[in-house]
Amino acid sequence: MGLSLQNVDKIVGRQIHLKDINIEFENGTRNIILGRTLSGKTSLLRIMAGLDKPTQGKILIDGEDFTGVSVRKRNIAMVYQQFINYPSLTVYNNIASPLKMSGVGKQEIDRRVRETAEMLRIEKLLDRLPAELSGGQQQRTAIARALVKETRLLLLDEPLVNLDYKLREELRTELQEIFSRREAIVVYTTTEPTEALMLGGNIVVIDEGRVLQTGTTPNVYHHPATLKVAEVFSDPPINYLHGVADDRCVHFGENIQVPLSAHFQNLPAGKYIIGIRSNHLFLSRRDSGDTEFKARVELSEINGSETFTHMNHGDAPLVVQDDGIYPHKIGAEISVFVNPRAMFIYDENGALVASPGTGR
Amino acid sequence: MEKWESNKAWFLVLPVFVIVAFSAIIPLMTVVNYSVQDIFGPGQRIFVGTEFFKSVLSDSRLHEALWRQFIFSGLVLLIEIPLGVLIALAMPKKGGWVSVNLVTLALPLLIPWNVIGTIWIIFTRPDIGLFGAAINGLGVAFDHTAKPLDAWITVMLMEIWHWTPLVVLLAYAGLRSIPEAYYQAAKIDGASAWAIFRYIQLPKMRGVLTIAVLLRFMDSFLIYAEPFVLTGGGPGNSTTFLSIYLVKIAVGQFDLGPAAAFSIIYFLIILLFSFLFYQALQNVGKGEKV
Amino acid sequence: MAKIELHNIAHSYLSNPKNESDYALKRIQYEWEDGGAYALLGPSGCGKTTLLNIISGLLIPSEGQVLYNGREVTALPPDKRNIAQVFQFPVLYDTMSVFDNLAFPLRNRGVRETDVRIRVLEVAEILDLTPFLQKKAAGLTADAKQKISLGRGLVRSDVAAILFDEPLTVIDPHLKWHLRRKLKEIHDQLRLTLIYVTHDQVEAMTFAEKVMVMYEGELVQIGTPQDLFETPQHKFVGYFIGSPGMNFLECTLHGNIARVNGTEIQLEEKTAALGGNAKGKLELGIRPMYLEVHDKAVAGGIPVTIKTIEDQGSFRIITLLLADTILRAKLPEDKPIPDKHAWVRFPPEKTRLFAGARLIR
């Protein structure tokens, strides 16, 4: 059964924090909530935790109505962005605190604390105080404290955002392994599409308090139902150009013409928005089927092994992500190549009409 | 579930209501009662309406006491707030001396108020008091029991010594919450110490300063124990502040009616001024330009 | 404009440092060329912010000298050094409008009001802040506030260098692109020296012409992003740069062949030759994107088992097991991947050899 939110709204004063939220999470699944800052992720998490009550709607856990139940009565654990630990307790006591409060026996506490500490690789730090630890170690302690309870619901609110880039990478891999061994429902919020992709599982894309799309993470990535989902779920942001289709071709941008083919063979005539991911635009021809067009270079960002070329095609800004080093001069007019098979076609309102067949 | 939770909340707050009722609301009602009735003895009460209010408001000695009170509170705010802020600015932010400073400053706040009066009586005595002896030794004939000006000076000094630490502690807390980066950026921008104070420290202290002003105004307007112990309201009437005068009428002359009427007026004055101060300080924050 | 030099800089936050570990910065010696864009990259605690504060003058180093254009400035405070600094979170004068915020540094220096106005309008234009000039600074979004912080540095025409201390920390990912682009544009237009501190390699590598990797108070390697990627001089650089970092395997050397747990890997001749004389533990290094994954045995291929495959949108990360060692390979989106068994190949020209954690060249 798992966790289920039905028609949940959260309205504070005149501000809509959440609207029409309908979500189902199965037990033992990993669920990512992806959205920009202020999109409602934290509000949603707090309602799941029981820290806030929805203005309307129900929250069911395994079929039982838990909507008004206070957080203490729910079987949940939560990890925050800001490495929250009891500052006067040692790491050992921090991790043991939830067990002590629920009256678990001393020996059992010891066993579970050590087991969890080892999982998070902090078994050597059990005697230290949080103030003596680095950021990464503090957050591991907070995560250990959340995990040791073996709760039904594990909520993490952007837990890695205050950590170093490399540390984030490492912890993410470790967390994936830890999550896969648990029965709990894991809910993890983030603003970063790359993090969402790395963690996998299921995803809920949220924007301005509404759920835009749900599904398995790779699936939603490869088939974003609306242009907004594609924008939120891409890094660098997806490129899009306006165009029209007649009975033979799609015309978009400045005189770019692509004959109707592949997944948009039967596209009805009309106005459309063409979405192309940055890594599907290239600075050299890869395939005879590629379409070529010109754009003006605004900026080249070189990443060591790949180049992000920021360009303008007419008025539209584009970002081309290419393997290799391409230090182009600002103002240069160069050719950009795209394979029509990689194009996402959206209607005027941003709803998906045709998407490439890839995606596992 | 939901209903029970909110009912439980009311239960928890009930004791507080009861206590506040006994210690504040019921006495307040009693005072209102006294202010509109003339009570000669048990069972002999006459409703006099606003008569007491009128007589109190036309009492010239009341006007004088009120005037004195305003000057006193005004001086208190004018001196204590800037002084407190200056001291807070001068205090170290890090290191071993921080706690020593804080504790030393807090000491005057811990002393019972009438003891403070007593301390200052002795302190300013020309024969055995450090201050009294020193200043008389310098040739100034300082005597707070005889000269009104000297009495005022002593009362002010006592009040400042007693309560500035509160302002210091509040201002210090406010200053400590300013992240270092602001000072660094200001240094880079070439801001002078005055500019840093005006554009960074003062705006960020607005919250605590509001509290400090409100607290000091209300407390100083109500002041009783310290000046009463020190001067008894004298010499003559020179240091008879409002509450001292009120007690004189109520206890000294046993005129409960006017005293009650006056208490209510007193309460309303404080309420009005606190409200005005609060509004003023909130608006300062809204800023010079939009 | 300024050429900034650091001579024998070392810094300890303790008053009586006794040994190496008491020093936050160990041996820093470098010259920043005028008008370059540099990044100081390293994990938390490596000393990058300390170094930045020494350059800006917010900190006086325990040892060594700082020179601007040949002039010693070690003890000079920041406002006398013609630098500007942008911090992790926006630092603004809340009570002032955007215009006054930008004008503040100029007014403090006694610039004439007419000149102040011209300069503020110019800078606001560059930063796309013109529509907000009369608004209160406190009410704007985080990225606008950071632009104002940056603007306060740009208004001063005497500014020689702008220093950034992890400035994109509070900015949303999709706005980071926009701000990074702005910074690059500013650099190209104004040609100021820009020094950018970060722990995020993507920010560092996309922003800088030269990246300086720091670890535990030392400059480990300085080079273009490409140098750092292709030829990391230290295992740390191999690990820290690149997502995921470099794969390392312990090996022994036999002529041109490196042996890892019984399997043989061909190396480039010159690498192998130098390796023979090297001291210290020998390790092979290869970056995940260069590790070739094949679905059948090829020349030089080594059998491995596939543990996990992660779809990360535009590429996939394959975690493999070679004997006892875990390796990661990065494959493009559309390349087919074998099911369980695969063969990996180490292209000799991309396989590096490390001895005692240092690159053999």
PDB file of N, CA and C in Angstrom, chain C residues 273-313:
ATOM      1  N   ALA C 273      58.650   3.230 -19.767  1.00  0.00           N
ATOM      2  CA  ALA C 273      60.085   3.447 -19.582  1.00  0.00           C
ATOM      3  C   ALA C 273      60.369   4.256 -18.324  1.00  0.00           C
ATOM      4  N   LEU C 274      59.638   5.353 -18.153  1.00  0.00           N
ATOM      5  CA  LEU C 274      59.830   6.189 -16.968  1.00  0.00           C
ATOM      6  C   LEU C 274      59.416   5.446 -15.707  1.00  0.00           C
ATOM      7  N   GLY C 275      58.395   4.603 -15.874  1.00  0.00           N
ATOM      8  CA  GLY C 275      57.867   3.897 -14.718  1.00  0.00           C
ATOM      9  C   GLY C 275      58.885   2.995 -14.060  1.00  0.00           C
ATOM     10  N   GLY C 276      59.807   2.474 -14.904  1.00  0.00           N
ATOM     11  CA  GLY C 276      60.803   1.570 -14.379  1.00  0.00           C
ATOM     12  C   GLY C 276      61.642   2.191 -13.273  1.00  0.00           C
ATOM     13  N   ASN C 277      61.906   3.500 -13.379  1.00  0.00           N
ATOM     14  CA  ASN C 277      62.781   4.154 -12.401  1.00  0.00           C
ATOM     15  C   ASN C 277      62.030   4.768 -11.235  1.00  0.00           C
ATOM     16  N   ALA C 278      60.721   4.671 -11.264  1.00  0.00           N
ATOM     17  CA  ALA C 278      59.953   5.429 -10.266  1.00  0.00           C
ATOM     18  C   ALA C 278      59.939   4.740  -8.917  1.00  0.00           C
ATOM     19  N   LYS C 279      59.782   5.553  -7.868  1.00  0.00           N
ATOM     20  CA  LYS C 279      59.720   4.998  -6.518  1.00  0.00           C
ATOM     21  C   LYS C 279      58.300   5.117  -5.988  1.00  0.00           C
ATOM     22  N   GLY C 280      57.920   4.185  -5.172  1.00  0.00           N
ATOM     23  CA  GLY C 280      56.607   4.290  -4.548  1.00  0.00           C
ATOM     24  C   GLY C 280      55.616   3.334  -5.186  1.00  0.00           C
ATOM     25  N   LYS C 281      54.448   3.292  -4.582  1.00  0.00           N
ATOM     26  CA  LYS C 281      53.424   2.350  -5.048  1.00  0.00           C
ATOM     27  C   LYS C 281      52.990   2.725  -6.462  1.00  0.00           C
ATOM     28  N   LEU C 282      52.942   1.713  -7.346  1.00  0.00           N
ATOM     29  CA  LEU C 282      52.545   1.981  -8.720  1.00  0.00           C
ATOM     30  C   LEU C 282      51.049   1.785  -8.905  1.00  0.00           C
ATOM     31  N   GLU C 283      50.441   2.733  -9.589  1.00  0.00           N
ATOM     32  CA  GLU C 283      49.013   2.618  -9.861  1.00  0.00           C
ATOM     33  C   GLU C 283      48.705   3.079 -11.262  1.00  0.00           C
ATOM     34  N   LEU C 284      47.733   2.410 -11.872  1.00  0.00           N
ATOM     35  CA  LEU C 284      47.232   2.813 -13.180  1.00  0.00           C
ATOM     36  C   LEU C 284      46.073   3.745 -12.969  1.00  0.00           C
ATOM     37  N   GLY C 285      45.983   4.732 -13.846  1.00  0.00           N
ATOM     38  CA  GLY C 285      44.815   5.600 -13.737  1.00  0.00           C
ATOM     39  C   GLY C 285      44.162   5.751 -15.093  1.00  0.00           C
ATOM     40  N   ILE C 286      42.833   5.658 -15.131  1.00  0.00           N
ATOM     41  CA  ILE C 286      42.130   5.948 -16.383  1.00  0.00           C
ATOM     42  C   ILE C 286      40.786   6.582 -16.086  1.00  0.00           C
ATOM     43  N   ARG C 287      40.426   7.542 -16.869  1.00  0.00           N
ATOM     44  CA  ARG C 287      39.167   8.243 -16.618  1.00  0.00           C
ATOM     45  C   ARG C 287      37.997   7.430 -17.157  1.00  0.00           C
ATOM     46  N   PRO C 288      36.874   7.470 -16.456  1.00  0.00           N
ATOM     47  CA  PRO C 288      35.723   6.660 -16.870  1.00  0.00           C
ATOM     48  C   PRO C 288      35.302   6.871 -18.319  1.00  0.00           C
ATOM     49  N   MET C 289      35.460   8.082 -18.840  1.00  0.00           N
ATOM     50  CA  MET C 289      34.967   8.263 -20.199  1.00  0.00           C
ATOM     51  C   MET C 289      35.899   7.655 -21.241  1.00  0.00           C
ATOM     52  N   TYR C 290      37.127   7.331 -20.832  1.00  0.00           N
ATOM     53  CA  TYR C 290      38.058   6.740 -21.787  1.00  0.00           C
ATOM     54  C   TYR C 290      38.118   5.230 -21.699  1.00  0.00           C
ATOM     55  N   LEU C 291      37.533   4.664 -20.647  1.00  0.00           N
ATOM     56  CA  LEU C 291      37.567   3.222 -20.488  1.00  0.00           C
ATOM     57  C   LEU C 291      36.594   2.606 -21.497  1.00  0.00           C
ATOM     58  N   GLU C 292      37.102   1.803 -22.391  1.00  0.00           N
ATOM     59  CA  GLU C 292      36.249   1.236 -23.429  1.00  0.00           C
ATOM     60  C   GLU C 292      35.542  -0.005 -22.933  1.00  0.00           C
ATOM     61  N   VAL C 293      34.247  -0.076 -23.241  1.00  0.00           N
ATOM     62  CA  VAL C 293      33.478  -1.246 -22.835  1.00  0.00           C
ATOM     63  C   VAL C 293      32.984  -1.957 -24.098  1.00  0.00           C
ATOM     64  N   HIS C 294      33.332  -3.243 -24.229  1.00  0.00           N
ATOM     65  CA  HIS C 294      32.928  -3.995 -25.415  1.00  0.00           C
ATOM     66  C   HIS C 294      32.072  -5.184 -25.030  1.00  0.00           C
ATOM     67  N   ASP C 295      31.220  -5.593 -25.968  1.00  0.00           N
ATOM     68  CA  ASP C 295      30.364  -6.737 -25.648  1.00  0.00           C
ATOM     69  C   ASP C 295      30.977  -8.053 -26.073  1.00  0.00           C
ATOM     70  N   LYS C 296      32.168  -8.018 -26.721  1.00  0.00           N
ATOM     71  CA  LYS C 296      32.851  -9.271 -27.001  1.00  0.00           C
ATOM     72  C   LYS C 296      34.344  -9.059 -26.831  1.00  0.00           C
ATOM     73  N   ALA C 297      35.059 -10.178 -26.753  1.00  0.00           N
ATOM     74  CA  ALA C 297      36.499 -10.073 -26.520  1.00  0.00           C
ATOM     75  C   ALA C 297      37.165  -9.358 -27.689  1.00  0.00           C
ATOM     76  N   VAL C 298      37.998  -8.379 -27.384  1.00  0.00           N
ATOM     77  CA  VAL C 298      38.756  -7.676 -28.432  1.00  0.00           C
ATOM     78  C   VAL C 298      40.225  -7.715 -28.044  1.00  0.00           C
ATOM     79  N   ALA C 299      41.072  -7.301 -28.943  1.00  0.00           N
ATOM     80  CA  ALA C 299      42.508  -7.284 -28.642  1.00  0.00           C
ATOM     81  C   ALA C 299      42.747  -6.380 -27.456  1.00  0.00           C
ATOM     82  N   GLY C 300      43.377  -6.929 -26.432  1.00  0.00           N
ATOM     83  CA  GLY C 300      43.665  -6.117 -25.250  1.00  0.00           C
ATOM     84  C   GLY C 300      42.483  -6.042 -24.291  1.00  0.00           C
ATOM     85  N   GLY C 301      41.409  -6.766 -24.612  1.00  0.00           N
ATOM     86  CA  GLY C 301      40.233  -6.678 -23.753  1.00  0.00           C
ATOM     87  C   GLY C 301      40.371  -7.552 -22.514  1.00  0.00           C
ATOM     88  N   ILE C 302      39.825  -7.091 -21.417  1.00  0.00           N
ATOM     89  CA  ILE C 302      39.899  -7.839 -20.162  1.00  0.00           C
ATOM     90  C   ILE C 302      38.482  -8.144 -19.712  1.00  0.00           C
ATOM     91  N   PRO C 303      38.191  -9.404 -19.379  1.00  0.00           N
ATOM     92  CA  PRO C 303      36.820  -9.721 -18.972  1.00  0.00           C
ATOM     93  C   PRO C 303      36.480  -9.103 -17.611  1.00  0.00           C
ATOM     94  N   VAL C 304      35.260  -8.580 -17.510  1.00  0.00           N
ATOM     95  CA  VAL C 304      34.803  -7.969 -16.260  1.00  0.00           C
ATOM     96  C   VAL C 304      33.340  -8.336 -16.061  1.00  0.00           C
ATOM     97  N   THR C 305      32.834  -8.180 -14.833  1.00  0.00           N
ATOM     98  CA  THR C 305      31.401  -8.360 -14.607  1.00  0.00           C
ATOM     99  C   THR C 305      30.762  -6.993 -14.380  1.00  0.00           C
ATOM    100  N   ILE C 306      29.550  -6.856 -14.924  1.00  0.00           N
ATOM    101  CA  ILE C 306      28.843  -5.581 -14.762  1.00  0.00           C
ATOM    102  C   ILE C 306      28.027  -5.632 -13.482  1.00  0.00           C
ATOM    103  N   LYS C 307      28.199  -4.635 -12.634  1.00  0.00           N
ATOM    104  CA  LYS C 307      27.443  -4.593 -11.379  1.00  0.00           C
ATOM    105  C   LYS C 307      26.175  -3.766 -11.526  1.00  0.00           C
ATOM    106  N   THR C 308      26.312  -2.523 -11.918  1.00  0.00           N
ATOM    107  CA  THR C 308      25.112  -1.690 -12.109  1.00  0.00           C
ATOM    108  C   THR C 308      25.257  -0.799 -13.321  1.00  0.00           C
ATOM    109  N   ILE C 309      24.096  -0.426 -13.857  1.00  0.00           N
ATOM    110  CA  ILE C 309      24.071   0.533 -14.962  1.00  0.00           C
ATOM    111  C   ILE C 309      23.144   1.664 -14.545  1.00  0.00           C
ATOM    112  N   GLU C 310      23.607   2.892 -14.562  1.00  0.00           N
ATOM    113  CA  GLU C 310      22.755   4.016 -14.196  1.00  0.00           C
ATOM    114  C   GLU C 310      22.530   4.910 -15.401  1.00  0.00           C
ATOM    115  N   ASP C 311      21.274   5.144 -15.677  1.00  0.00           N
ATOM    116  CA  ASP C 311      20.922   6.042 -16.781  1.00  0.00           C
ATOM    117  C   ASP C 311      20.917   7.463 -16.245  1.00  0.00           C
ATOM    118  N   GLN C 312      21.848   8.279 -16.727  1.00  0.00           N
ATOM    119  CA  GLN C 312      21.872   9.636 -16.212  1.00  0.00           C
ATOM    120  C   GLN C 312      21.524  10.647 -17.279  1.00  0.00           C
ATOM    121  N   GLY C 313      20.585  10.239 -18.112  1.00  0.00           N
ATOM    122  CA  GLY C 313      20.097  11.189 -19.100  1.00  0.00           C
ATOM    123  C   GLY C 313      20.968  11.177 -20.333  1.00  0.00           C
TER     124      GLY C 313
END
